[in-house]
PDB file of C-alpha atoms in Angstrom:
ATOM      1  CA  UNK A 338     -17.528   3.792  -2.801  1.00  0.00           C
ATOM      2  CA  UNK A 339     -17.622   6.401  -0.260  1.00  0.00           C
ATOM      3  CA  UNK A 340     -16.260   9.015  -2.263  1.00  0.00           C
ATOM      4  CA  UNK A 341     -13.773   9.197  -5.831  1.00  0.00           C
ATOM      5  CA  UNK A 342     -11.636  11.220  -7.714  1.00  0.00           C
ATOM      6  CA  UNK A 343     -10.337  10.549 -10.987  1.00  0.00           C
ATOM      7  CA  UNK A 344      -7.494  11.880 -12.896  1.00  0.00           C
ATOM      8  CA  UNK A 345      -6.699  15.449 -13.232  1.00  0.00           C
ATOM      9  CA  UNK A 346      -4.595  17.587 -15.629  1.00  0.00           C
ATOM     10  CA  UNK A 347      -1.451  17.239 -15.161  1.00  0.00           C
ATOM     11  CA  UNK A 348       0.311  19.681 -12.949  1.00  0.00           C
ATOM     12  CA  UNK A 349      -2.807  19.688 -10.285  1.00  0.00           C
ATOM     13  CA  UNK A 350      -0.685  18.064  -7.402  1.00  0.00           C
ATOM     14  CA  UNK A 351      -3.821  15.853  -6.632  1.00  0.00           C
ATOM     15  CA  UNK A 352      -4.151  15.300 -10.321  1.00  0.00           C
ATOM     16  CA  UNK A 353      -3.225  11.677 -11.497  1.00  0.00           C
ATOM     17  CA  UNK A 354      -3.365   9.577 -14.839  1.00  0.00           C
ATOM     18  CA  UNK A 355      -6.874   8.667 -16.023  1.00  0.00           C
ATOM     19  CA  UNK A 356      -9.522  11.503 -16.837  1.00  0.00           C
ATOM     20  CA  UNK A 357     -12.673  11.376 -15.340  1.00  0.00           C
ATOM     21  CA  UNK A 358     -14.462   8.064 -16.483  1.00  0.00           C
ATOM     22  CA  UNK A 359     -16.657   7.236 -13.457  1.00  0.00           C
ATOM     23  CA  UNK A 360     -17.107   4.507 -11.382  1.00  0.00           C
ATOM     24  CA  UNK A 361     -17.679   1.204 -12.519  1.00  0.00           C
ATOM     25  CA  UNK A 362     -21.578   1.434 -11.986  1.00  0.00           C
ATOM     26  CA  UNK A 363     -21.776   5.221 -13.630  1.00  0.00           C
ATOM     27  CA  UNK A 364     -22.917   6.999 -10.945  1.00  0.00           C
ATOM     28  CA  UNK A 365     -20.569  10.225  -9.874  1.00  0.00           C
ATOM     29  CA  UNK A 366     -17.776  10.592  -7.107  1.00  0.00           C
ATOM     30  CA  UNK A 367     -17.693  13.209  -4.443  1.00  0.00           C
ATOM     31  CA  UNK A 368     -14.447  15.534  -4.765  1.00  0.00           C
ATOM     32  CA  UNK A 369     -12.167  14.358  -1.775  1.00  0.00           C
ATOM     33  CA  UNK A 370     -11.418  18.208  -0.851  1.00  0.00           C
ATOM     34  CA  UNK A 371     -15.467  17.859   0.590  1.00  0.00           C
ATOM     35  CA  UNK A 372     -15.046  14.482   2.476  1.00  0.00           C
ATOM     36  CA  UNK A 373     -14.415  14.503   5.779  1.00  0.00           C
ATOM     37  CA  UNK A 374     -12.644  11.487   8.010  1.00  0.00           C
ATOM     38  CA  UNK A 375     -11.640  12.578  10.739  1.00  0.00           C
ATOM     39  CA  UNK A 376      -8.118  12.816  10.079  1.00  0.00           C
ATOM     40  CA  UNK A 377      -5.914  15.996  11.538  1.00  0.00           C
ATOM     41  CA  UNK A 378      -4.045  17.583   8.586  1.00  0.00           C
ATOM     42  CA  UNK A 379      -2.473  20.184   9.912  1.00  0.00           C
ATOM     43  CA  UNK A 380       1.116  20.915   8.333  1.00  0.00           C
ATOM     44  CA  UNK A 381       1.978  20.697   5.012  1.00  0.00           C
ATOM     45  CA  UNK A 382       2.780  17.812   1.953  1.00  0.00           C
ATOM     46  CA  UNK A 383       6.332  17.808   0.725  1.00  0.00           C
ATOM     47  CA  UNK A 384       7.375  20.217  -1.928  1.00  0.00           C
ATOM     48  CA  UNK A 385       9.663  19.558  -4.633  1.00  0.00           C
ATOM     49  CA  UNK A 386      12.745  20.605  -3.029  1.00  0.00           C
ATOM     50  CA  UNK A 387      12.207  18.007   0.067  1.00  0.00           C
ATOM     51  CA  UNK A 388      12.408  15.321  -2.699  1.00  0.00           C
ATOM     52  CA  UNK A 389      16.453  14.203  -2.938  1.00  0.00           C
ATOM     53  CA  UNK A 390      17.906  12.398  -6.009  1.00  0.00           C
ATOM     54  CA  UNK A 391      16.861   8.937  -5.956  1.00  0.00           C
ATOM     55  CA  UNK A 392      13.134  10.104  -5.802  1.00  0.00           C
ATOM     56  CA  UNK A 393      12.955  12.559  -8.569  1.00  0.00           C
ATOM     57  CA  UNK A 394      15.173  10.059 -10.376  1.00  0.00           C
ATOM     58  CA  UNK A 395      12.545   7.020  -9.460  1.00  0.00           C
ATOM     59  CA  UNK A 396       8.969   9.227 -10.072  1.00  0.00           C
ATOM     60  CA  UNK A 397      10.895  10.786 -13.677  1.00  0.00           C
ATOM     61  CA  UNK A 398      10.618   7.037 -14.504  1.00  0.00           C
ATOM     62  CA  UNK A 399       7.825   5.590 -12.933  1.00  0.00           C
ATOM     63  CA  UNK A 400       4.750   8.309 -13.363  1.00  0.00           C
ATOM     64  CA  UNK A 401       5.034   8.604 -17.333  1.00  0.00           C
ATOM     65  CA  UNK A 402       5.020   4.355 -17.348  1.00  0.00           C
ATOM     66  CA  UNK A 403       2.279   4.568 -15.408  1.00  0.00           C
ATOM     67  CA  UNK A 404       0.205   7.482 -17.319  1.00  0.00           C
ATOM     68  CA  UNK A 405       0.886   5.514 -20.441  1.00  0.00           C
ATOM     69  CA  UNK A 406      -0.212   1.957 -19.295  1.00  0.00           C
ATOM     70  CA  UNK A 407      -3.345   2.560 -16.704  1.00  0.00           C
ATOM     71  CA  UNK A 408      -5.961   4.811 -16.184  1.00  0.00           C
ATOM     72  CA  UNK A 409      -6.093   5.269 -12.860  1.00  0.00           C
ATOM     73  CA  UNK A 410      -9.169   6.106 -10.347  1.00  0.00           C
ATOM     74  CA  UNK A 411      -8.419   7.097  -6.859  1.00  0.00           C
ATOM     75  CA  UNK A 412     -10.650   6.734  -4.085  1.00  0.00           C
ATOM     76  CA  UNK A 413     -10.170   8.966  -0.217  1.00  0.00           C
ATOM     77  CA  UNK A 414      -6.737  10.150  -1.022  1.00  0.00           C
ATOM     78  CA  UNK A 415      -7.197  12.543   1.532  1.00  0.00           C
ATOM     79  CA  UNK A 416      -7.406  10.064   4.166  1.00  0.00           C
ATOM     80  CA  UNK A 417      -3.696  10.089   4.513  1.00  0.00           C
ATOM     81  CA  UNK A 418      -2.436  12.611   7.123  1.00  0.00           C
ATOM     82  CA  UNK A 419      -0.698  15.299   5.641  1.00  0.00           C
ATOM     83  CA  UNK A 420       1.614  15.104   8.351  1.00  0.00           C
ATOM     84  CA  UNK A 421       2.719  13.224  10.780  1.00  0.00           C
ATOM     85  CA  UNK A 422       3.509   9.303  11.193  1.00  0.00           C
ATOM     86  CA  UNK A 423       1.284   6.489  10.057  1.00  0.00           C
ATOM     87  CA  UNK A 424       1.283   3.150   8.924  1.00  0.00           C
ATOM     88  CA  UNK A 425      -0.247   2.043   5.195  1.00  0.00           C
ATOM     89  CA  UNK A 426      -1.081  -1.418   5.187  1.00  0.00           C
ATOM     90  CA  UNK A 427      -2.229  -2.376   0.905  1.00  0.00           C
ATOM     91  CA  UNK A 428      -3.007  -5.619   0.002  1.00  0.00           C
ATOM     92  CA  UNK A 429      -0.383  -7.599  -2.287  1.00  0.00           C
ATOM     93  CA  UNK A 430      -0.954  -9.827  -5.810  1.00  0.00           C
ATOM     94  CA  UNK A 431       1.342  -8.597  -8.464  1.00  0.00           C
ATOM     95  CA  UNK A 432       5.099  -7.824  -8.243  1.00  0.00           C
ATOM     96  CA  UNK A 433       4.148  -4.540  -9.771  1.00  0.00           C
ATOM     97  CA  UNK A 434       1.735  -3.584  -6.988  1.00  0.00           C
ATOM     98  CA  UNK A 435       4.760  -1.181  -4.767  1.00  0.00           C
ATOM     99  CA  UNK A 436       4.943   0.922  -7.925  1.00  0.00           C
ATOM    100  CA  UNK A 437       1.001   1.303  -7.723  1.00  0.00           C
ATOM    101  CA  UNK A 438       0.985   1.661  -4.167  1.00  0.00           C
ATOM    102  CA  UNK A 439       4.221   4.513  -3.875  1.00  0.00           C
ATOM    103  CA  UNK A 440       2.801   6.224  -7.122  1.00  0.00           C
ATOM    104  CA  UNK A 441      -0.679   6.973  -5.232  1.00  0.00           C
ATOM    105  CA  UNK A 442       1.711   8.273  -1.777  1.00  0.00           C
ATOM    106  CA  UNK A 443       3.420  10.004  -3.757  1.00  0.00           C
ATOM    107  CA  UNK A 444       1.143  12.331  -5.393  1.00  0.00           C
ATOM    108  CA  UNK A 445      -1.042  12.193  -2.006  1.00  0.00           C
ATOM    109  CA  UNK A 446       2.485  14.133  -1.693  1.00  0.00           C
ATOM    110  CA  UNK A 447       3.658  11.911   0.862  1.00  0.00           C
ATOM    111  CA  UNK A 448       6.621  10.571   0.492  1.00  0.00           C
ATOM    112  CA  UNK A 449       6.580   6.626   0.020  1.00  0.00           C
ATOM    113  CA  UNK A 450       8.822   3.694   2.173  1.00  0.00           C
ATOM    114  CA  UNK A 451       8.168   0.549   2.662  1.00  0.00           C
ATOM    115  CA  UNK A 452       9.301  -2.256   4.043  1.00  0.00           C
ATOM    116  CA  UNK A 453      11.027  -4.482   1.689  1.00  0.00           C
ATOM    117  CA  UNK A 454      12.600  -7.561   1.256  1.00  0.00           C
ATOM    118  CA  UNK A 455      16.554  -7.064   1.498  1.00  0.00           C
ATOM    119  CA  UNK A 456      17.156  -9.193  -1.533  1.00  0.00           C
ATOM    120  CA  UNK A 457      16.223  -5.959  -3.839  1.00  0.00           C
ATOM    121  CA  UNK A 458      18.845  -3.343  -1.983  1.00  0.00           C
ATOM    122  CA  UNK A 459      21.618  -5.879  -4.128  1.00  0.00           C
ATOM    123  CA  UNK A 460      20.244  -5.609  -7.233  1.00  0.00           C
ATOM    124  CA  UNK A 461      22.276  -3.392  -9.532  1.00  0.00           C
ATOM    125  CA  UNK A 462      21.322   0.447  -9.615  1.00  0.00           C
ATOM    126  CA  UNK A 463      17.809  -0.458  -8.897  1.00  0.00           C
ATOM    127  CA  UNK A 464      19.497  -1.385  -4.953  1.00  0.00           C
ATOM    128  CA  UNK A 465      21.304   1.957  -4.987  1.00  0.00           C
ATOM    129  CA  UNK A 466      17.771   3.823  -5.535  1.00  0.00           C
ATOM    130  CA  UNK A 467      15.760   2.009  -2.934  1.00  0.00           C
ATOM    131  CA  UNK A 468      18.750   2.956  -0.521  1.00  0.00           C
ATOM    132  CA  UNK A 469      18.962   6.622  -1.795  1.00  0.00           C
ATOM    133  CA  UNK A 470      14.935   7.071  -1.141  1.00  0.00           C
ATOM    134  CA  UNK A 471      15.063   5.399   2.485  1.00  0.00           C
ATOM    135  CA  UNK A 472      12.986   2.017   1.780  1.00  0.00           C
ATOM    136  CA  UNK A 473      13.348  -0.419   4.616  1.00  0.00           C
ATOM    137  CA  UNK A 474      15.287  -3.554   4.006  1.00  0.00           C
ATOM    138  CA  UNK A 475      13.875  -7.119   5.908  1.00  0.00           C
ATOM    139  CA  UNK A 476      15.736 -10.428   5.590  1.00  0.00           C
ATOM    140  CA  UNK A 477      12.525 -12.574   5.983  1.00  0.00           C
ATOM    141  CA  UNK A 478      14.280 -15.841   6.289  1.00  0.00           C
ATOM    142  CA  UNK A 479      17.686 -17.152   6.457  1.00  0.00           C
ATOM    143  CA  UNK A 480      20.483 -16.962   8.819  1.00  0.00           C
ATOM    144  CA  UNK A 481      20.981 -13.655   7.971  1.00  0.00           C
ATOM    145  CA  UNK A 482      17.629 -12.509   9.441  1.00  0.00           C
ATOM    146  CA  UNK A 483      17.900  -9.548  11.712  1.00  0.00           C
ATOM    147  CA  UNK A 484      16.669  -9.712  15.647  1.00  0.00           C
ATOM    148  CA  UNK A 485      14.442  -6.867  14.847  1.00  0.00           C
ATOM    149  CA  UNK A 486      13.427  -6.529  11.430  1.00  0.00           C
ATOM    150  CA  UNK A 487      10.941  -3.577  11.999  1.00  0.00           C
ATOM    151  CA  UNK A 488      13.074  -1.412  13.658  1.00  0.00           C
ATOM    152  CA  UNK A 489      13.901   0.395  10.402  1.00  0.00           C
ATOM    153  CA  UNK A 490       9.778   1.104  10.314  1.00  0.00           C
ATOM    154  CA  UNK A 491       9.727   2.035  13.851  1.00  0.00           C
ATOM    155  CA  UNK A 492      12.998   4.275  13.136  1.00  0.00           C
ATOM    156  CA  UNK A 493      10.986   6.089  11.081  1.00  0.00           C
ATOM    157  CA  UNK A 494       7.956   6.706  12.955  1.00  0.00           C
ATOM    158  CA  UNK A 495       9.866   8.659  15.424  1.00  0.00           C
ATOM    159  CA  UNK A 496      10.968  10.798  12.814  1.00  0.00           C
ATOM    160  CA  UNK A 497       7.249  11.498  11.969  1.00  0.00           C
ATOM    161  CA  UNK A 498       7.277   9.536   8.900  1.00  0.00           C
ATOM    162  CA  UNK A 499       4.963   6.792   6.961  1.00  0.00           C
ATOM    163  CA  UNK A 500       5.558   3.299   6.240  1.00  0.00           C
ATOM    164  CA  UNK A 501       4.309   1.077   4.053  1.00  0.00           C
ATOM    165  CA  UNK A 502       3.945  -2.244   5.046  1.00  0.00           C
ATOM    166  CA  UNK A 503       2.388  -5.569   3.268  1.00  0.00           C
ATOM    167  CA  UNK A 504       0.927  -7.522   5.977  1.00  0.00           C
ATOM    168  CA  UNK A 505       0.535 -10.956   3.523  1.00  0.00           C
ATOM    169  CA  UNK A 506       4.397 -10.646   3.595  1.00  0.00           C
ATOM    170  CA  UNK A 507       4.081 -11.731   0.390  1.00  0.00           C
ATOM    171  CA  UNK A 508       2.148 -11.739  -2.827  1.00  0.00           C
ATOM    172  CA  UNK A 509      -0.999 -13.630  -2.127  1.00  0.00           C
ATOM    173  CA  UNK A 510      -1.623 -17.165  -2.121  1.00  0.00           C
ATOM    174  CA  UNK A 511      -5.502 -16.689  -2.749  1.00  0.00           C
ATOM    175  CA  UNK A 512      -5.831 -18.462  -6.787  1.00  0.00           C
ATOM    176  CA  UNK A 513      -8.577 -15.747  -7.050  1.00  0.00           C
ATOM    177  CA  UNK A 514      -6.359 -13.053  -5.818  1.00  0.00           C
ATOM    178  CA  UNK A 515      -7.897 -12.124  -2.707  1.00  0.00           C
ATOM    179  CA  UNK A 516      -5.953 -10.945   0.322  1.00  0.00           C
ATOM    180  CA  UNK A 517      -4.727 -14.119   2.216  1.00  0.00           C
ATOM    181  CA  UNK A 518      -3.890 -14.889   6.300  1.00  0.00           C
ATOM    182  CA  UNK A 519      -1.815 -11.506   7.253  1.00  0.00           C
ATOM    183  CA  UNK A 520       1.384 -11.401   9.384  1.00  0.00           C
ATOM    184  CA  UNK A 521       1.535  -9.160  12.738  1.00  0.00           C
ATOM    185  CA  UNK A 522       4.460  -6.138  11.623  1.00  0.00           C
ATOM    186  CA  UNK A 523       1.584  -3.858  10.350  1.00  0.00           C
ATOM    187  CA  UNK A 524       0.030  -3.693  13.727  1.00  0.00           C
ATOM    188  CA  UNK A 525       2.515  -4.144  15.660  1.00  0.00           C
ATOM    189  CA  UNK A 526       4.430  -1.194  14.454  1.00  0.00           C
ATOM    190  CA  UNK A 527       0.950   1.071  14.555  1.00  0.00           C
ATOM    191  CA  UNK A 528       0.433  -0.012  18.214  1.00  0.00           C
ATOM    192  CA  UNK A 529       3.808   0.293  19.283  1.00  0.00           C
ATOM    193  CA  UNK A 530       3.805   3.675  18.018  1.00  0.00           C
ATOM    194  CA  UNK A 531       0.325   5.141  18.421  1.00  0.00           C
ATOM    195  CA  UNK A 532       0.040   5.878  14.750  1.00  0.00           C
ATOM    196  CA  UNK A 533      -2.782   5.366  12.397  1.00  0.00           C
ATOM    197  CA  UNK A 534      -2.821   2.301  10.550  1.00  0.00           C
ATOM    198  CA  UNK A 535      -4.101   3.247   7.182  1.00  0.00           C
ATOM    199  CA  UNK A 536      -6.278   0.162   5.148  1.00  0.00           C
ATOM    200  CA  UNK A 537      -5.569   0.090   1.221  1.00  0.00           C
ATOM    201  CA  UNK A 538      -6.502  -1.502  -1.336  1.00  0.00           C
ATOM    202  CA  UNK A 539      -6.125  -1.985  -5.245  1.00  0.00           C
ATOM    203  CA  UNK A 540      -7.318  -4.273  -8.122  1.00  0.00           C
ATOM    204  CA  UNK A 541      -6.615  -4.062 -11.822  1.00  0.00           C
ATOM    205  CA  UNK A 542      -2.451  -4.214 -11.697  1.00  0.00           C
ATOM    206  CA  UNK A 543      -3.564  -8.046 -12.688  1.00  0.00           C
ATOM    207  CA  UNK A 544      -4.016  -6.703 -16.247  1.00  0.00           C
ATOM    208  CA  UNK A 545      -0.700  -4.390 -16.272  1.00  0.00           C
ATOM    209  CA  UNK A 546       1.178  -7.485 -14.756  1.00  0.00           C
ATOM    210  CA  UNK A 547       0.253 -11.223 -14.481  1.00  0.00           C
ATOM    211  CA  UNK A 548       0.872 -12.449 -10.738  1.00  0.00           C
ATOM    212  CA  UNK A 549       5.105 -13.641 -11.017  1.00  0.00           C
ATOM    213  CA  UNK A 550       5.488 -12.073 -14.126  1.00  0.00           C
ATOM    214  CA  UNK A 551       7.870  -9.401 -14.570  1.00  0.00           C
ATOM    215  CA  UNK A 552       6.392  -8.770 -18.028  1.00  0.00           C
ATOM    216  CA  UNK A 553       4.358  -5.815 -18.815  1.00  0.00           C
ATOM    217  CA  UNK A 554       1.231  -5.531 -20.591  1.00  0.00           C
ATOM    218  CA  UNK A 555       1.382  -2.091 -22.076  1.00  0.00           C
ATOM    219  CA  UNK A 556      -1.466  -2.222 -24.077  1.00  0.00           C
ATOM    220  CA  UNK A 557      -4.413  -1.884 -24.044  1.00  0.00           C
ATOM    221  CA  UNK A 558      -4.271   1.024 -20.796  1.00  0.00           C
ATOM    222  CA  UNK A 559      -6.411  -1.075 -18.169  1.00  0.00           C
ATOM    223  CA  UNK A 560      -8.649   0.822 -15.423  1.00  0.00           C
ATOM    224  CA  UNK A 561      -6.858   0.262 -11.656  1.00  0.00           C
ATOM    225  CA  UNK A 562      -8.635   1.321  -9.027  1.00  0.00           C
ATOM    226  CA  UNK A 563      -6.946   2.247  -5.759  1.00  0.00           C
ATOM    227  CA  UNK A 564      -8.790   3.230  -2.180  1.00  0.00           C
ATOM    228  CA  UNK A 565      -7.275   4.505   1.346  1.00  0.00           C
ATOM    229  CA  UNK A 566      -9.326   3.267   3.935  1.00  0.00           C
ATOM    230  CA  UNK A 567     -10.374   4.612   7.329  1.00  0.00           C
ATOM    231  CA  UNK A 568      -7.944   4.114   9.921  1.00  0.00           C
ATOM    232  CA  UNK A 569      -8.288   0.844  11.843  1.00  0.00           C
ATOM    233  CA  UNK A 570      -9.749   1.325  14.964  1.00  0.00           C
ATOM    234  CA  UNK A 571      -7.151  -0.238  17.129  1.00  0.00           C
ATOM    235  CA  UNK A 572      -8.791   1.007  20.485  1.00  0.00           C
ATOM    236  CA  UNK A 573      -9.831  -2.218  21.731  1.00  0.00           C
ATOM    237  CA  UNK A 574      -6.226  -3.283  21.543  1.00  0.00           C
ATOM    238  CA  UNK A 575      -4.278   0.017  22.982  1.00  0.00           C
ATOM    239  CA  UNK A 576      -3.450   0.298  26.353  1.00  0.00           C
ATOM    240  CA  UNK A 577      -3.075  -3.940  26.257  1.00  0.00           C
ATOM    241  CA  UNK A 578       0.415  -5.814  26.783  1.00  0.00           C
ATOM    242  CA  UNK A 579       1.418  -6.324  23.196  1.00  0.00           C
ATOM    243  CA  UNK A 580       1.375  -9.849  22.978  1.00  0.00           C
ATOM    244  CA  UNK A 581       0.906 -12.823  20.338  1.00  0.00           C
ATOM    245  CA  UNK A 582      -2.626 -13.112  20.959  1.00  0.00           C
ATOM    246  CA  UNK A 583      -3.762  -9.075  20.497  1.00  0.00           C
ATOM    247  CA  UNK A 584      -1.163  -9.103  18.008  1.00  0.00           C
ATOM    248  CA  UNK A 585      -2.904 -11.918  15.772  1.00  0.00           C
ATOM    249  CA  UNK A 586      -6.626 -10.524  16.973  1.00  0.00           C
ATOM    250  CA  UNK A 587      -5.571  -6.984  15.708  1.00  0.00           C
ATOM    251  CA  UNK A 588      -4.529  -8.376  12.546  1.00  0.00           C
ATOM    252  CA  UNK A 589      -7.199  -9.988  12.028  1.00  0.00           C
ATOM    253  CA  UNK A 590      -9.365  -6.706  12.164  1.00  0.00           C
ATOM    254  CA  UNK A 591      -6.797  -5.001   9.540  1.00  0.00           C
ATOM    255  CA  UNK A 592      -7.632  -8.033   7.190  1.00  0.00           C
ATOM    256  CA  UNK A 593     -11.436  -7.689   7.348  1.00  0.00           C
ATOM    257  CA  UNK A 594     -10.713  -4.117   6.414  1.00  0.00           C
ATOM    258  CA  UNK A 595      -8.248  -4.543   3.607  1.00  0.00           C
ATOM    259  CA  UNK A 596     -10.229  -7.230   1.937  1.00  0.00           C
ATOM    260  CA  UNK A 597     -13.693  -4.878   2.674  1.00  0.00           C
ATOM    261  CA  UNK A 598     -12.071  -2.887   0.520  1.00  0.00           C
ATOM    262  CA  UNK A 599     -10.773  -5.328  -2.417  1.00  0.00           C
ATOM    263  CA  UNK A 600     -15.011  -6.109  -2.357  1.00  0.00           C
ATOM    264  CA  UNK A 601     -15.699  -2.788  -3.585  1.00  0.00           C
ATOM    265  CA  UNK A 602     -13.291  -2.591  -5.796  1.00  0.00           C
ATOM    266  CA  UNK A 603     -14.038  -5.521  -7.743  1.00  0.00           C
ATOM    267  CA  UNK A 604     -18.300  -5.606  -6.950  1.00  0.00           C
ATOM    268  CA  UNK A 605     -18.007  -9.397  -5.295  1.00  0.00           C
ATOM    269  CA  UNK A 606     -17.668 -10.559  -2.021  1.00  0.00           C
ATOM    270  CA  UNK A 607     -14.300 -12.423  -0.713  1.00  0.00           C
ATOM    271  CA  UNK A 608     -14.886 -15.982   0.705  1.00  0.00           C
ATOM    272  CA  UNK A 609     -15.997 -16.797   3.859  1.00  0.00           C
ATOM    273  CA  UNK A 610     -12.463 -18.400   5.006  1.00  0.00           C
ATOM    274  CA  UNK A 611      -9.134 -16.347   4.554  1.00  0.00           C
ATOM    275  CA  UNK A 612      -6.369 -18.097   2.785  1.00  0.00           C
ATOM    276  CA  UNK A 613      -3.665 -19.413   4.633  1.00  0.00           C
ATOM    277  CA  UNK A 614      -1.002 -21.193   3.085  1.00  0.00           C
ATOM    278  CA  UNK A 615       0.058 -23.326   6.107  1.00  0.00           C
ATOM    279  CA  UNK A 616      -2.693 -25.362   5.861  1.00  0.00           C
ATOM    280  CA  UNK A 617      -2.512 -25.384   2.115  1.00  0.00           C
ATOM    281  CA  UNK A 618       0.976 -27.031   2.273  1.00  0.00           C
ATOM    282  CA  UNK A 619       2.265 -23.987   0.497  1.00  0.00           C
ATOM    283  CA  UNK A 620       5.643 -22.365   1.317  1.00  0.00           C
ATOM    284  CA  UNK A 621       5.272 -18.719   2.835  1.00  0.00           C
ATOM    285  CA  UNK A 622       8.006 -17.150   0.283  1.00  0.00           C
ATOM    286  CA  UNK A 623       9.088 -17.492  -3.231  1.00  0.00           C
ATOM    287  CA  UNK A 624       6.816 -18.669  -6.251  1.00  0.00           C
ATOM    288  CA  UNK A 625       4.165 -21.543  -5.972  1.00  0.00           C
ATOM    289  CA  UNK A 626       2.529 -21.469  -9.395  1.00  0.00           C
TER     290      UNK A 626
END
């Protein structure tokens, strides 16, 4: 990796759960306040008054769980803008992955929305929160589907916000995990908006959470490692009618990057062909397994 930093004392608002245990292979991480990418950070993170209710309520909850089940090791958290809009595109295998993923925005002190399916926003009290923090609802299917389901994302973009999007749609299909074919909203919400589209990537939430499960494995803590990418150079595709085809060929280039990433993470290299359910006779939704 590029550069690491492990778990803080608490308090240390880049601090997270972990201690420092090194990387895999032993050798030492850079501090991320010496890296530099490139990135503009020129206001400020939020503070704790920005946060309303439904967030203190959700990171109260989630952060302790977290500290107590993983030890966590964070690679080029200070890739993320400290202000300003962008787009976060993680990969997806474990229905306990948005925790992972909105635990390391959030103390990147950022604050954390995705795009998510709608079905959650009517689950009991757990709906109510993702409404009171401003996550995104998508119908993905279904009569019910909206004519513009990223218009929430692109909503919030104006506002100068970040987004979190999946671009698998889904958890992966891959049987070894690794990031499968990804859909177009990613991109086409970074292009349309001439924001930086983020590449992240994770691998150990396996251990916390079997793919489908909703079971935890509390014990014993397991390592999870989680890296911000780059941003994506999109340049070959601004400036471009946004069509289909520079859609799909931008996407593309996200998913080399994404699962670039997964390979250092877990020391192996992804196969040669990307997963793609549709010619795996594999629905695109819902539980396969």
């Amino acid at each position: 990796m590029a550069d690491d930093h492990r778990g803080a004392p608490a308090g240390n608002d880049r601090g997270v759960p972990g201690g420092d245990r090194g990387r895999p292979d032993g050798t030492p991480g850079r501090d991320l306040d010496r890296v530099t990418t490139g990135l503009p950070n020129p206001g400020r993170r939020w503070k704790r008054g920005d946060l309303n209710l439904a967030f203190r309520i959700t990171a109260f909850f989630v952060i302790p769980t977290f500290r107590f089940t993983a030890r966590y090791h964070w690679h080029g958290r200070n890739r993320l803008p400290e202000q300003g809009a962008f787009v976060l595109a993680p990969n997806h295998y474990t229905n306990i992955d948005p925790l992972v993923v909105g635990t390391a925005v959030y103390l990147s002190r950022r604050q954390p929305r995705f795009l998510a399916k709608a079905s959650l926003f009517r689950v009991p009290v757990f709906g109510k929160l993702m409404s009171g923090m401003g996550q995104i609802p998508v119908e993905r299917s279904g009569r019910t589907r909206i004519s513009d389901p990223l218009g929430g994302g692109r909503s919030l973009m104006e506002r100068g916000g970040a987004v979190i999007v999946y671009p698998e749609g889904t958890l992966t299909r891959d049987p070894d995990l690794w990031p499968m074919r990804g859909k177009t909203g990613a991109v086409r919400i970074a292009l349309e908006n001439d924001v930086p589209l983020i590449p992240m990537a994770h691998w150990g939430t396996q251990q916390i959470m079997a793919r489908y499960s909703n079971k935890l494995r509390l014990f014993p803590p397991s390592r999870v490692d989680v890296v911000f990418g780059d941003p994506v150079d999109l340049s070959a595709f601004r400036g471009r009618p946004i069509d289909q085809q520079l859609l799909t060929e931008a996407t593309a280039v996200l998913m080399d990057r994404i699962t670039e990433l997964v390979e250092q993470l877990r020391g192996e290299q992804a196969p040669a062909t990307r997963w793609d359910p549709s010619t795996k006779n594999q629905k695109e939704t819902g539980k396969f397994e």
